[in-house]
Amino acid sequence: MRSDLAALFIIFGGSGDLAQRKLYPALFNLYRKGYLKESFAVIGTARRPWTDEHYHEIVMASLEGFEEDDETKQTFTSHLYYQSHDVTDAEHYETLKALAAKLDDKYQLNQNRIYYMAMSPRYFGTIASHLGSEALLTADGFNRLIIEKPFGRDYESAKALNQELTQTFDENQIYRIDHYLGKEMIQNIVALRFGNGLLSGVWNNQFIDNVQITLAESVGVEERAGYYETSGALRDMLQNHIMQVIGMLAMEVPVNFSAEDVQREKTRLFRSIQPYSPAEIKQNFVRAQYAETTVDGENKPGYRQETNVAPDSQTETFVAGKVMIDNERWCGVPFYVRTGKRLARKETQINIVFKKTGVNIFADDKSDRSAMAPDVLTIYVEPEQGFSLTINGKEVGQGFSLKPDQLNYQYDKQMLADSPEAYERLILEALNGDGTNFTHWHELAASWQFVDAIRQVWDADQTPLPTYSIGSMGPKEATDLLASTDAKWIFDPTQTKK
């Protein structure tokens, strides 16, 4: 990637939590690694009446975890400017426009602009409209818009928002960020699939029995309860992160590894996902809430006991489901997905479960020659990163008993320390105009239409939600979902040690 690009970053929501936790550290990483040099500047905007000096103090505090000396950090922050801004006031955009022009001259930014929306989604359309009407977009440089999730709360609202944005920006200027697509091991999926003949030859329904995707969180909703009550696990995790992981795992081979070709194949894949009738949704998708639980003698509140949660809330904190893809490669292969709060361990893991051999010729009991355990390719996304292949091998000693053996590769701590964080990686890709790991509108539309059908059935069903204990891996119904096809969840820290 080029490391000599100049640009002005305008961060709407520059005083917020996302900016402080993720964006400023990511930009500083790009600066200290030489991707950002002298020709860059940042304008942070928000309602708060901060001075540049106070803004710099806030940014410096967000960089405390870095070992670099204060002088390096101060040199970086000298490129950052604060503008108190009301996103609904046209006059404020004129002030912003004047500051942007001044910084463009000072730092020789070639009129390149990246607009980052790091604030409430209800303002996305308003901001984009004013950027167009007040002529902040430049004529000679590039203009790119980075959008955080959630992008709408259903298909219709997402469509309306997209129409608002495309009044000002072309589709190829819009970068809908999903930080999961910036994770090392999610990006590694395409390398594993398309860079290895051993895997590409068996990556289909002739050899794969099922695919399992787990995004487990050990924490509860914490301070996000207000947002979570309007979202739930279905919208918060399945519609974006999990659907994008399915896209990477299941898309056809793109002609080139480019944004246009990858997004085309992912869109085709999403359009191939089997739509469910209301009865099929009830059969193939499970929701639940974590319940009040005593853990090691301490009482832990359930979801309904959390602050800002309605005592009769029907919001799900856990989702599990079976996704089927109607194409030649994947017909008949279930993609089992699950995600939830307050589960046994924080872990994101993908398991590719291969079909069993037909007969166990090594069985001592000839009357029971049932198939051996399946081979499993596991992709560890976080907190550990790497992959393993579990195969059947002979136990050492007399006889011919089989046992599972694991061929294992884990990134070491130094490799992980050198690996770019997701936001750092994705911001650099946007800076370079590479949209490969961002979400295209057609992908988003297809995923919303699939999720909306589930949401509508659940909203119409007022029966009590199943519950699960804190520290478990979800409700019994999620286990039963796989048992109906004689499968089981490979990742279960409550039963086995990893």
XYZ file of C-alpha atoms in Angstrom, residues 211-381:
171
model
C -19.974 -24.852 8.920
C -20.159 -23.336 12.420
C -19.596 -19.676 13.274
C -19.475 -18.583 16.913
C -19.132 -14.970 18.093
C -19.286 -15.322 21.874
C -19.005 -12.495 24.388
C -18.503 -12.961 28.127
C -19.667 -9.447 29.063
C -23.255 -8.231 29.326
C -24.733 -5.158 27.686
C -23.070 -2.838 30.242
C -23.509 0.864 29.346
C -24.951 -0.004 25.908
C -28.300 -1.186 27.297
C -30.173 1.817 25.911
C -28.930 1.090 22.401
C -29.246 -2.657 22.820
C -32.945 -2.444 23.708
C -33.591 -1.043 20.214
C -31.224 -3.452 18.498
C -30.820 -6.890 20.052
C -28.312 -9.528 19.020
C -29.990 -10.112 15.655
C -29.413 -6.572 14.387
C -26.261 -5.919 16.404
C -24.292 -8.987 15.336
C -25.975 -11.260 12.788
C -27.021 -8.682 10.202
C -23.477 -7.365 9.802
C -20.564 -9.285 11.351
C -21.884 -12.825 10.951
C -23.304 -12.245 7.479
C -19.973 -10.811 6.340
C -18.114 -13.831 7.731
C -20.500 -16.104 5.805
C -19.729 -14.046 2.719
C -15.984 -14.586 3.074
C -16.424 -18.304 3.748
C -18.927 -19.080 1.016
C -18.468 -16.702 -1.937
C -17.268 -18.057 -5.263
C -13.724 -17.388 -6.458
C -13.523 -13.751 -7.612
C -11.856 -13.025 -10.948
C -9.390 -10.784 -9.120
C -8.906 -9.915 -5.486
C -10.339 -6.442 -6.005
C -13.175 -4.517 -4.408
C -15.378 -4.772 -7.478
C -14.946 -8.530 -7.938
C -15.103 -9.487 -4.242
C -18.211 -7.389 -3.644
C -19.848 -8.861 -6.745
C -19.295 -12.431 -5.498
C -20.458 -11.643 -1.970
C -23.617 -10.032 -3.341
C -24.330 -13.106 -5.477
C -23.790 -15.269 -2.410
C -26.163 -13.262 -0.209
C -28.824 -13.430 -2.902
C -28.432 -17.226 -2.877
C -29.278 -17.563 0.813
C -32.469 -19.562 1.163
C -35.392 -17.393 2.319
C -37.475 -18.913 5.113
C -41.219 -18.998 5.647
C -42.453 -17.948 9.121
C -42.722 -21.614 10.111
C -39.165 -22.295 8.889
C -37.861 -19.303 10.838
C -39.314 -20.713 14.041
C -37.724 -24.048 13.236
C -34.301 -22.761 12.223
C -33.643 -19.729 14.440
C -33.424 -19.487 18.225
C -33.389 -16.407 20.458
C -32.912 -16.086 24.210
C -31.955 -13.748 27.080
C -29.362 -14.261 29.790
C -31.080 -14.763 33.131
C -30.166 -13.868 36.682
C -27.564 -16.429 37.765
C -25.547 -17.237 40.872
C -21.879 -17.623 39.905
C -19.355 -18.697 42.584
C -21.762 -17.582 45.281
C -22.310 -14.148 43.709
C -25.636 -13.138 42.226
C -25.276 -11.823 38.657
C -28.136 -9.749 37.208
C -29.986 -10.992 34.170
C -30.644 -8.835 31.143
C -33.970 -7.605 32.497
C -32.243 -6.460 35.696
C -29.734 -4.303 33.792
C -30.012 -0.497 33.964
C -32.178 1.014 31.204
C -33.731 -2.345 30.295
C -37.513 -2.805 30.469
C -38.515 -5.388 33.111
C -40.611 -7.215 30.497
C -38.130 -6.766 27.643
C -38.403 -9.150 24.683
C -34.970 -8.118 23.354
C -32.758 -11.099 22.597
C -29.177 -11.262 23.886
C -28.514 -14.566 22.114
C -29.201 -15.773 18.586
C -28.493 -19.107 16.971
C -29.623 -20.211 13.569
C -29.181 -22.344 10.499
C -28.477 -20.588 7.202
C -28.832 -22.527 3.943
C -27.380 -21.447 0.596
C -29.131 -22.425 -2.611
C -26.285 -22.800 -5.080
C -24.305 -25.638 -6.582
C -21.370 -25.368 -4.185
C -23.296 -25.241 -0.911
C -26.653 -26.910 -1.501
C -27.415 -29.098 1.529
C -24.655 -27.667 3.782
C -26.009 -25.879 6.881
C -24.147 -22.817 8.131
C -24.811 -22.791 11.865
C -24.332 -19.393 13.504
C -24.573 -18.183 17.085
C -23.733 -15.095 19.066
C -24.585 -13.914 22.538
C -23.788 -11.915 25.634
C -22.697 -13.366 28.970
C -21.497 -16.650 27.485
C -18.799 -18.901 28.932
C -15.874 -17.230 27.226
C -15.100 -14.410 24.825
C -14.221 -16.189 21.619
C -14.760 -15.876 17.898
C -14.227 -19.190 16.183
C -15.117 -20.780 12.846
C -15.309 -24.547 12.441
C -15.436 -26.235 9.043
C -16.733 -29.747 9.746
C -15.920 -32.267 7.023
C -18.000 -35.313 6.219
C -17.223 -38.499 8.106
C -15.806 -41.581 6.446
C -18.461 -44.186 5.778
C -17.148 -47.114 7.831
C -14.756 -47.405 10.763
C -12.669 -50.396 9.698
C -10.690 -50.183 12.953
C -13.669 -50.827 15.236
C -13.143 -53.732 17.664
C -16.866 -54.394 17.712
C -17.674 -55.423 14.164
C -21.366 -54.973 14.873
C -20.731 -51.276 15.420
C -18.636 -49.864 12.584
C -20.185 -46.405 12.613
C -18.300 -43.571 10.997
C -15.314 -42.049 12.728
C -15.207 -38.520 14.145
C -15.151 -35.842 11.433
C -12.087 -33.874 10.449
C -12.452 -30.227 11.500
C -10.654 -27.120 10.278
C -10.832 -24.437 12.977
C -10.099 -20.763 12.366
C -9.383 -18.885 15.607
C -10.304 -15.232 15.098
